[in-house]
PDB file of C-alpha atoms and ligand atoms in Angstrom:
ATOM      1  CA  MET A1046      17.620 -29.619 108.671  1.00 46.00           C
ATOM      2  CA  ASN A1047      15.619 -29.465 111.867  1.00 49.00           C
ATOM      3  CA  ASP A1048      17.054 -26.974 114.371  1.00 51.00           C
ATOM      4  CA  HIS A1049      17.386 -29.417 117.218  1.00 48.00           C
ATOM      5  CA  ILE A1050      19.455 -31.771 115.045  1.00 49.00           C
ATOM      6  CA  THR A1051      22.245 -29.190 114.884  1.00 59.00           C
ATOM      7  CA  ALA A1052      21.904 -28.060 118.519  1.00 83.00           C
ATOM      8  CA  TYR A1053      24.082 -30.792 119.992  1.00 95.00           C
ATOM      9  CA  GLN A1054      27.626 -30.086 121.126  1.00 97.00           C
ATOM     10  CA  HIS A1055      29.769 -32.106 123.487  1.00 98.00           C
ATOM     11  CA  ILE A1056      29.746 -30.666 127.004  1.00 98.00           C
ATOM     12  CA  LEU A1057      32.279 -31.882 129.549  1.00 98.00           C
ATOM     13  CA  ASN A1058      32.341 -30.686 133.127  1.00 94.00           C
ATOM     14  CA  GLY A1059      29.919 -27.879 132.230  1.00 93.00           C
ATOM     15  CA  GLU A1060      32.039 -26.546 129.345  1.00 96.00           C
ATOM     16  CA  THR A1061      31.301 -26.806 125.640  1.00 97.00           C
ATOM     17  CA  LEU A1062      34.143 -28.690 123.985  1.00 97.00           C
ATOM     18  CA  ASP A1063      35.875 -27.628 120.812  1.00 94.00           C
ATOM     19  CA  LEU A1064      35.605 -31.233 119.649  1.00 96.00           C
ATOM     20  CA  PRO A1065      33.246 -32.086 116.821  1.00 95.00           C
ATOM     21  CA  LEU A1066      30.774 -34.904 117.279  1.00 97.00           C
ATOM     22  CA  GLY A1067      31.661 -37.930 115.180  1.00 97.00           C
ATOM     23  CA  LYS A1068      29.812 -41.212 114.977  1.00 98.00           C
ATOM     24  CA  VAL A1069      28.125 -43.121 117.774  1.00 98.00           C
ATOM     25  CA  VAL A1070      29.113 -46.780 117.958  1.00 98.00           C
ATOM     26  CA  CYS A1071      26.576 -48.944 119.780  1.00 98.00           C
ATOM     27  CA  VAL A1072      26.259 -52.505 121.006  1.00 97.00           C
ATOM     28  CA  GLY A1073      23.091 -54.577 121.017  1.00 93.00           C
ATOM     29  CA  ARG A1074      22.183 -57.009 123.800  1.00 92.00           C
ATOM     30  CA  ASN A1075      25.113 -56.291 126.104  1.00 95.00           C
ATOM     31  CA  TYR A1076      23.068 -57.085 129.227  1.00 94.00           C
ATOM     32  CA  ALA A1077      21.714 -60.632 129.420  1.00 90.00           C
ATOM     33  CA  ALA A1078      18.475 -59.648 131.198  1.00 89.00           C
ATOM     34  CA  HIS A1079      17.640 -57.227 128.364  1.00 88.00           C
ATOM     35  CA  ALA A1080      18.347 -59.839 125.658  1.00 86.00           C
ATOM     36  CA  ARG A1081      15.964 -62.182 127.473  1.00 89.00           C
ATOM     37  CA  GLU A1082      13.165 -59.611 127.896  1.00 89.00           C
ATOM     38  CA  LEU A1083      12.993 -59.284 124.089  1.00 89.00           C
ATOM     39  CA  ASN A1084      13.270 -63.058 123.607  1.00 87.00           C
ATOM     40  CA  ASN A1085      16.642 -62.692 121.908  1.00 88.00           C
ATOM     41  CA  PRO A1086      19.487 -65.150 122.355  1.00 87.00           C
ATOM     42  CA  VAL A1087      22.366 -63.863 124.499  1.00 85.00           C
ATOM     43  CA  PRO A1088      25.135 -63.196 121.954  1.00 86.00           C
ATOM     44  CA  THR A1089      28.613 -64.689 122.185  1.00 87.00           C
ATOM     45  CA  THR A1090      30.279 -61.754 120.392  1.00 93.00           C
ATOM     46  CA  PRO A1091      29.170 -58.097 120.548  1.00 95.00           C
ATOM     47  CA  ILE A1092      26.521 -57.022 118.025  1.00 94.00           C
ATOM     48  CA  LEU A1093      27.662 -53.609 116.782  1.00 97.00           C
ATOM     49  CA  PHE A1094      25.829 -50.868 114.939  1.00 97.00           C
ATOM     50  CA  ILE A1095      26.344 -47.160 114.306  1.00 97.00           C
ATOM     51  CA  LYS A1096      24.225 -44.075 114.743  1.00 98.00           C
ATOM     52  CA  PRO A1097      25.353 -41.126 112.600  1.00 97.00           C
ATOM     53  CA  ALA A1098      25.953 -37.649 114.028  1.00 96.00           C
ATOM     54  CA  THR A1099      22.586 -36.576 112.581  1.00 96.00           C
ATOM     55  CA  ALA A1100      20.841 -38.901 115.063  1.00 97.00           C
ATOM     56  CA  VAL A1101      22.267 -37.045 118.065  1.00 98.00           C
ATOM     57  CA  VAL A1102      20.293 -34.449 120.025  1.00 97.00           C
ATOM     58  CA  PRO A1103      20.780 -33.096 123.544  1.00 97.00           C
ATOM     59  CA  PHE A1104      19.314 -35.280 126.316  1.00 97.00           C
ATOM     60  CA  ALA A1105      17.654 -32.221 127.857  1.00 96.00           C
ATOM     61  CA  GLY A1106      14.549 -30.127 127.383  1.00 95.00           C
ATOM     62  CA  GLU A1107      12.282 -31.805 124.825  1.00 96.00           C
ATOM     63  CA  ILE A1108      13.007 -35.038 123.039  1.00 97.00           C
ATOM     64  CA  ALA A1109      10.902 -35.543 119.916  1.00 97.00           C
ATOM     65  CA  ILE A1110       9.952 -39.105 118.992  1.00 97.00           C
ATOM     66  CA  PRO A1111       8.738 -40.244 115.556  1.00 97.00           C
ATOM     67  CA  LYS A1112       4.960 -40.360 115.144  1.00 96.00           C
ATOM     68  CA  GLN A1113       2.841 -43.080 113.560  1.00 94.00           C
ATOM     69  CA  GLN A1114       5.699 -45.534 113.257  1.00 95.00           C
ATOM     70  CA  GLY A1115       4.711 -47.854 116.079  1.00 97.00           C
ATOM     71  CA  GLU A1116       6.365 -48.062 119.491  1.00 98.00           C
ATOM     72  CA  CYS A1117       9.477 -45.980 120.158  1.00 98.00           C
ATOM     73  CA  HIS A1118      11.349 -47.570 123.067  1.00 97.00           C
ATOM     74  CA  HIS A1119      13.773 -45.991 125.503  1.00 97.00           C
ATOM     75  CA  GLU A1120      17.063 -47.812 126.054  1.00 97.00           C
ATOM     76  CA  LEU A1121      19.107 -46.005 128.695  1.00 98.00           C
ATOM     77  CA  GLU A1122      22.828 -46.608 128.277  1.00 98.00           C
ATOM     78  CA  MET A1123      26.099 -45.402 129.722  1.00 98.00           C
ATOM     79  CA  SER A1124      27.848 -43.284 127.099  1.00 98.00           C
ATOM     80  CA  VAL A1125      31.570 -42.892 126.636  1.00 98.00           C
ATOM     81  CA  LEU A1126      33.254 -39.874 125.040  1.00 98.00           C
ATOM     82  CA  ILE A1127      36.372 -40.894 123.148  1.00 98.00           C
ATOM     83  CA  GLY A1128      39.376 -38.588 123.546  1.00 98.00           C
ATOM     84  CA  LYS A1129      42.143 -40.402 121.633  1.00 98.00           C
ATOM     85  CA  PRO A1130      42.155 -42.433 118.421  1.00 98.00           C
ATOM     86  CA  LEU A1131      41.660 -46.164 118.922  1.00 98.00           C
ATOM     87  CA  ARG A1132      42.417 -48.693 116.229  1.00 98.00           C
ATOM     88  CA  HIS A1133      43.109 -52.347 117.021  1.00 98.00           C
ATOM     89  CA  ALA A1134      43.517 -51.083 120.569  1.00 98.00           C
ATOM     90  CA  SER A1135      44.332 -53.038 123.696  1.00 98.00           C
ATOM     91  CA  GLU A1136      42.050 -52.803 126.731  1.00 98.00           C
ATOM     92  CA  THR A1137      44.653 -50.602 128.447  1.00 98.00           C
ATOM     93  CA  GLU A1138      44.739 -48.238 125.458  1.00 98.00           C
ATOM     94  CA  ALA A1139      40.948 -48.206 125.389  1.00 98.00           C
ATOM     95  CA  GLN A1140      40.755 -47.242 129.050  1.00 98.00           C
ATOM     96  CA  ALA A1141      43.291 -44.431 128.542  1.00 98.00           C
ATOM     97  CA  ALA A1142      41.320 -43.013 125.588  1.00 98.00           C
ATOM     98  CA  ILE A1143      38.139 -42.345 127.575  1.00 98.00           C
ATOM     99  CA  LYS A1144      37.620 -38.621 128.043  1.00 98.00           C
ATOM    100  CA  GLY A1145      34.235 -38.657 129.726  1.00 98.00           C
ATOM    101  CA  PHE A1146      31.204 -40.653 130.785  1.00 98.00           C
ATOM    102  CA  GLY A1147      27.555 -39.771 130.404  1.00 98.00           C
ATOM    103  CA  LEU A1148      24.142 -41.156 129.551  1.00 98.00           C
ATOM    104  CA  GLY A1149      22.492 -41.769 126.230  1.00 98.00           C
ATOM    105  CA  LEU A1150      19.163 -43.013 124.975  1.00 98.00           C
ATOM    106  CA  ASP A1151      19.300 -45.554 122.180  1.00 98.00           C
ATOM    107  CA  LEU A1152      15.801 -44.736 120.903  1.00 98.00           C
ATOM    108  CA  THR A1153      14.435 -47.674 118.948  1.00 98.00           C
ATOM    109  CA  LEU A1154      11.357 -48.008 116.739  1.00 98.00           C
ATOM    110  CA  ARG A1155      10.635 -51.444 118.161  1.00 96.00           C
ATOM    111  CA  ASP A1156       7.775 -52.516 115.869  1.00 96.00           C
ATOM    112  CA  LEU A1157       9.770 -51.518 112.811  1.00 96.00           C
ATOM    113  CA  GLN A1158      12.882 -53.234 114.158  1.00 95.00           C
ATOM    114  CA  ALA A1159      10.907 -56.444 114.725  1.00 94.00           C
ATOM    115  CA  LYS A1160       9.754 -56.427 111.098  1.00 95.00           C
ATOM    116  CA  LEU A1161      13.280 -55.807 109.837  1.00 95.00           C
ATOM    117  CA  LYS A1162      14.710 -58.558 112.054  1.00 92.00           C
ATOM    118  CA  GLU A1163      12.056 -60.981 110.817  1.00 94.00           C
ATOM    119  CA  LYS A1164      13.227 -60.393 107.251  1.00 95.00           C
ATOM    120  CA  GLY A1165      16.916 -60.479 108.189  1.00 94.00           C
ATOM    121  CA  HIS A1166      17.317 -56.851 107.121  1.00 94.00           C
ATOM    122  CA  PRO A1167      19.577 -54.214 108.748  1.00 92.00           C
ATOM    123  CA  TRP A1168      18.099 -52.157 111.635  1.00 89.00           C
ATOM    124  CA  GLU A1169      19.265 -48.693 110.602  1.00 94.00           C
ATOM    125  CA  VAL A1170      15.939 -46.998 110.034  1.00 96.00           C
ATOM    126  CA  ALA A1171      14.692 -48.284 113.408  1.00 97.00           C
ATOM    127  CA  LYS A1172      17.722 -47.007 115.350  1.00 97.00           C
ATOM    128  CA  SER A1173      19.586 -44.347 113.396  1.00 97.00           C
ATOM    129  CA  PHE A1174      16.861 -41.895 112.377  1.00 97.00           C
ATOM    130  CA  ASP A1175      17.189 -38.159 113.130  1.00 96.00           C
ATOM    131  CA  GLY A1176      16.818 -37.669 116.878  1.00 97.00           C
ATOM    132  CA  ALA A1177      17.408 -41.354 117.710  1.00 98.00           C
ATOM    133  CA  CYS A1178      20.310 -40.620 120.038  1.00 98.00           C
ATOM    134  CA  PRO A1179      19.773 -38.123 122.875  1.00 98.00           C
ATOM    135  CA  LEU A1180      23.120 -37.649 124.669  1.00 98.00           C
ATOM    136  CA  SER A1181      23.719 -36.022 128.048  1.00 98.00           C
ATOM    137  CA  ALA A1182      26.659 -33.832 128.995  1.00 97.00           C
ATOM    138  CA  PHE A1183      29.703 -35.766 130.145  1.00 98.00           C
ATOM    139  CA  VAL A1184      31.555 -35.934 133.428  1.00 98.00           C
ATOM    140  CA  PRO A1185      35.350 -36.329 133.257  1.00 98.00           C
ATOM    141  CA  ALA A1186      36.498 -39.954 133.119  1.00 97.00           C
ATOM    142  CA  ALA A1187      38.229 -39.559 136.487  1.00 96.00           C
ATOM    143  CA  ALA A1188      34.889 -38.710 138.140  1.00 95.00           C
ATOM    144  CA  LEU A1189      33.913 -42.382 138.043  1.00 95.00           C
ATOM    145  CA  SER A1190      35.752 -44.246 140.750  1.00 93.00           C
ATOM    146  CA  ASP A1191      34.843 -47.574 139.165  1.00 95.00           C
ATOM    147  CA  PRO A1192      33.360 -47.451 135.639  1.00 96.00           C
ATOM    148  CA  LEU A1193      32.989 -51.239 135.698  1.00 97.00           C
ATOM    149  CA  HIS A1194      30.610 -51.031 138.690  1.00 96.00           C
ATOM    150  CA  THR A1195      28.517 -47.930 138.082  1.00 96.00           C
ATOM    151  CA  GLU A1196      24.757 -47.740 138.408  1.00 97.00           C
ATOM    152  CA  LEU A1197      22.428 -46.191 135.891  1.00 97.00           C
ATOM    153  CA  SER A1198      18.698 -45.640 136.119  1.00 97.00           C
ATOM    154  CA  LEU A1199      15.754 -44.177 134.268  1.00 98.00           C
ATOM    155  CA  GLN A1200      12.494 -42.978 135.736  1.00 98.00           C
ATOM    156  CA  VAL A1201       9.477 -42.289 133.551  1.00 98.00           C
ATOM    157  CA  ASN A1202       6.769 -40.121 135.140  1.00 98.00           C
ATOM    158  CA  GLY A1203       8.251 -40.818 138.560  1.00 97.00           C
ATOM    159  CA  SER A1204       8.319 -44.633 138.256  1.00 97.00           C
ATOM    160  CA  ALA A1205      11.507 -46.651 137.966  1.00 96.00           C
ATOM    161  CA  ARG A1206      11.720 -48.202 134.496  1.00 96.00           C
ATOM    162  CA  GLN A1207      15.351 -49.148 134.091  1.00 96.00           C
ATOM    163  CA  GLN A1208      17.869 -49.783 136.808  1.00 95.00           C
ATOM    164  CA  GLY A1209      21.165 -51.481 136.155  1.00 96.00           C
ATOM    165  CA  THR A1210      24.858 -51.600 136.825  1.00 96.00           C
ATOM    166  CA  THR A1211      27.702 -51.648 134.331  1.00 97.00           C
ATOM    167  CA  ALA A1212      28.954 -54.706 136.230  1.00 96.00           C
ATOM    168  CA  ASP A1213      26.298 -56.691 134.343  1.00 95.00           C
ATOM    169  CA  MET A1214      27.691 -55.973 130.862  1.00 96.00           C
ATOM    170  CA  ILE A1215      28.295 -59.195 128.937  1.00 95.00           C
ATOM    171  CA  THR A1216      31.324 -57.633 127.226  1.00 97.00           C
ATOM    172  CA  PRO A1217      32.862 -55.329 129.850  1.00 97.00           C
ATOM    173  CA  LEU A1218      33.652 -51.726 128.962  1.00 98.00           C
ATOM    174  CA  TYR A1219      37.366 -51.795 128.027  1.00 98.00           C
ATOM    175  CA  GLU A1220      37.071 -55.094 126.184  1.00 98.00           C
ATOM    176  CA  LEU A1221      34.062 -53.682 124.315  1.00 98.00           C
ATOM    177  CA  LEU A1222      35.975 -50.571 123.162  1.00 98.00           C
ATOM    178  CA  ALA A1223      38.941 -52.700 122.105  1.00 98.00           C
ATOM    179  CA  TYR A1224      36.618 -55.006 120.158  1.00 98.00           C
ATOM    180  CA  MET A1225      34.877 -52.079 118.446  1.00 98.00           C
ATOM    181  CA  SER A1226      38.265 -50.625 117.426  1.00 98.00           C
ATOM    182  CA  ARG A1227      39.056 -53.741 115.402  1.00 98.00           C
ATOM    183  CA  TYR A1228      36.234 -52.844 113.024  1.00 98.00           C
ATOM    184  CA  PHE A1229      35.704 -49.108 113.406  1.00 98.00           C
ATOM    185  CA  THR A1230      38.512 -46.669 114.182  1.00 98.00           C
ATOM    186  CA  LEU A1231      37.268 -44.641 117.133  1.00 98.00           C
ATOM    187  CA  LEU A1232      38.246 -40.988 116.850  1.00 98.00           C
ATOM    188  CA  PRO A1233      38.252 -38.124 119.352  1.00 98.00           C
ATOM    189  CA  GLY A1234      34.675 -36.831 119.483  1.00 98.00           C
ATOM    190  CA  ASP A1235      33.128 -40.233 118.777  1.00 98.00           C
ATOM    191  CA  VAL A1236      30.763 -41.642 121.375  1.00 98.00           C
ATOM    192  CA  VAL A1237      30.192 -45.251 122.392  1.00 98.00           C
ATOM    193  CA  LEU A1238      26.894 -46.475 123.817  1.00 98.00           C
ATOM    194  CA  THR A1239      27.496 -49.524 125.951  1.00 98.00           C
ATOM    195  CA  GLY A1240      24.166 -51.375 125.866  1.00 97.00           C
ATOM    196  CA  THR A1241      20.978 -51.216 127.867  1.00 96.00           C
ATOM    197  CA  PRO A1242      19.932 -52.962 131.056  1.00 95.00           C
ATOM    198  CA  ALA A1243      16.474 -54.544 131.239  1.00 93.00           C
ATOM    199  CA  GLY A1244      13.287 -52.504 131.522  1.00 95.00           C
ATOM    200  CA  VAL A1245      13.001 -51.010 128.027  1.00 95.00           C
ATOM    201  CA  GLY A1246       9.538 -49.885 126.987  1.00 96.00           C
ATOM    202  CA  PRO A1247       7.517 -47.514 124.819  1.00 97.00           C
ATOM    203  CA  LEU A1248       7.627 -43.748 125.270  1.00 98.00           C
ATOM    204  CA  GLN A1249       4.521 -41.563 125.022  1.00 97.00           C
ATOM    205  CA  VAL A1250       4.295 -37.876 124.210  1.00 98.00           C
ATOM    206  CA  GLY A1251       4.298 -35.987 127.518  1.00 98.00           C
ATOM    207  CA  ASP A1252       6.425 -38.531 129.415  1.00 98.00           C
ATOM    208  CA  GLN A1253       8.828 -36.959 131.881  1.00 98.00           C
ATOM    209  CA  LEU A1254      12.221 -38.672 131.963  1.00 98.00           C
ATOM    210  CA  VAL A1255      14.809 -38.531 134.729  1.00 98.00           C
ATOM    211  CA  ALA A1256      18.032 -40.438 134.108  1.00 98.00           C
ATOM    212  CA  GLN A1257      20.888 -40.847 136.552  1.00 98.00           C
ATOM    213  CA  LEU A1258      24.428 -42.109 136.336  1.00 98.00           C
ATOM    214  CA  GLY A1259      25.539 -43.383 139.708  1.00 95.00           C
ATOM    215  CA  ALA A1260      23.082 -43.790 142.551  1.00 89.00           C
ATOM    216  CA  ALA A1261      22.307 -41.470 145.438  1.00 87.00           C
ATOM    217  CA  PRO A1262      24.164 -40.268 147.451  1.00 89.00           C
ATOM    218  CA  ASP A1263      26.861 -40.622 144.754  1.00 87.00           C
ATOM    219  CA  THR A1264      24.876 -39.448 141.744  1.00 95.00           C
ATOM    220  CA  LEU A1265      27.387 -38.280 139.133  1.00 96.00           C
ATOM    221  CA  LEU A1266      24.996 -36.981 136.565  1.00 97.00           C
ATOM    222  CA  GLU A1267      21.272 -36.421 136.232  1.00 97.00           C
ATOM    223  CA  CYS A1268      19.385 -35.412 133.131  1.00 95.00           C
ATOM    224  CA  ARG A1269      15.748 -34.575 132.655  1.00 97.00           C
ATOM    225  CA  ALA A1270      13.722 -34.332 129.499  1.00 98.00           C
ATOM    226  CA  ARG A1271      10.132 -34.357 128.299  1.00 98.00           C
ATOM    227  CA  VAL A1272       8.991 -36.455 125.361  1.00 98.00           C
ATOM    228  CA  SER A1273       7.313 -34.508 122.576  1.00 97.00           C
TER     229      SER A1273
HETATM  230 ZN1  LIG B 245      20.721 -50.195 122.846  1.00 94.80          ZN
END
């Protein structure tokens, strides 16, 4: 196994947690403007998929993308660290189970995904490959004064690529977690990626990424990485 695959550990408030990483549950097309930019219909129920723990790497230092497999797109998303089990949960239970918030990249082999979608096949190899899920450290849940109205942004080589607010989620955060828990039990150490705002695009080797949760002067989290 590649070294960087095993390097990830949850970090909350600057401390490494004694909480093993589980699965990453993700939602497709949770921002209408992003669904439209890829010419996809805006869904009426959340489209869920899972990235395994082997897809997760730290969102720091160098992020390796697959080579010779067509475009690999960045999708910047707010991430949620689950702290309590959730199964058939209410929105209130979902809110109470959030241990931390952070940022994640839902890396997507877009050309491959397009071919799979055309044939009606599952997306896994385009979204769940080793390294497909860089995750930042987390800030404690209480650090976000309003998780339902929090900004997130990604700069690539100094230019703004993605800029959004969680207020634009089609299925809002707590409802999304509750919905997920009807199908997948969420366990402590699992992570949820909450969908990407518009502005996705291909990454190139050498790109410098700066991602922020919250906007200045209230930036809650910033992570930097270089694409390799
Ligand atoms: Zn995504």
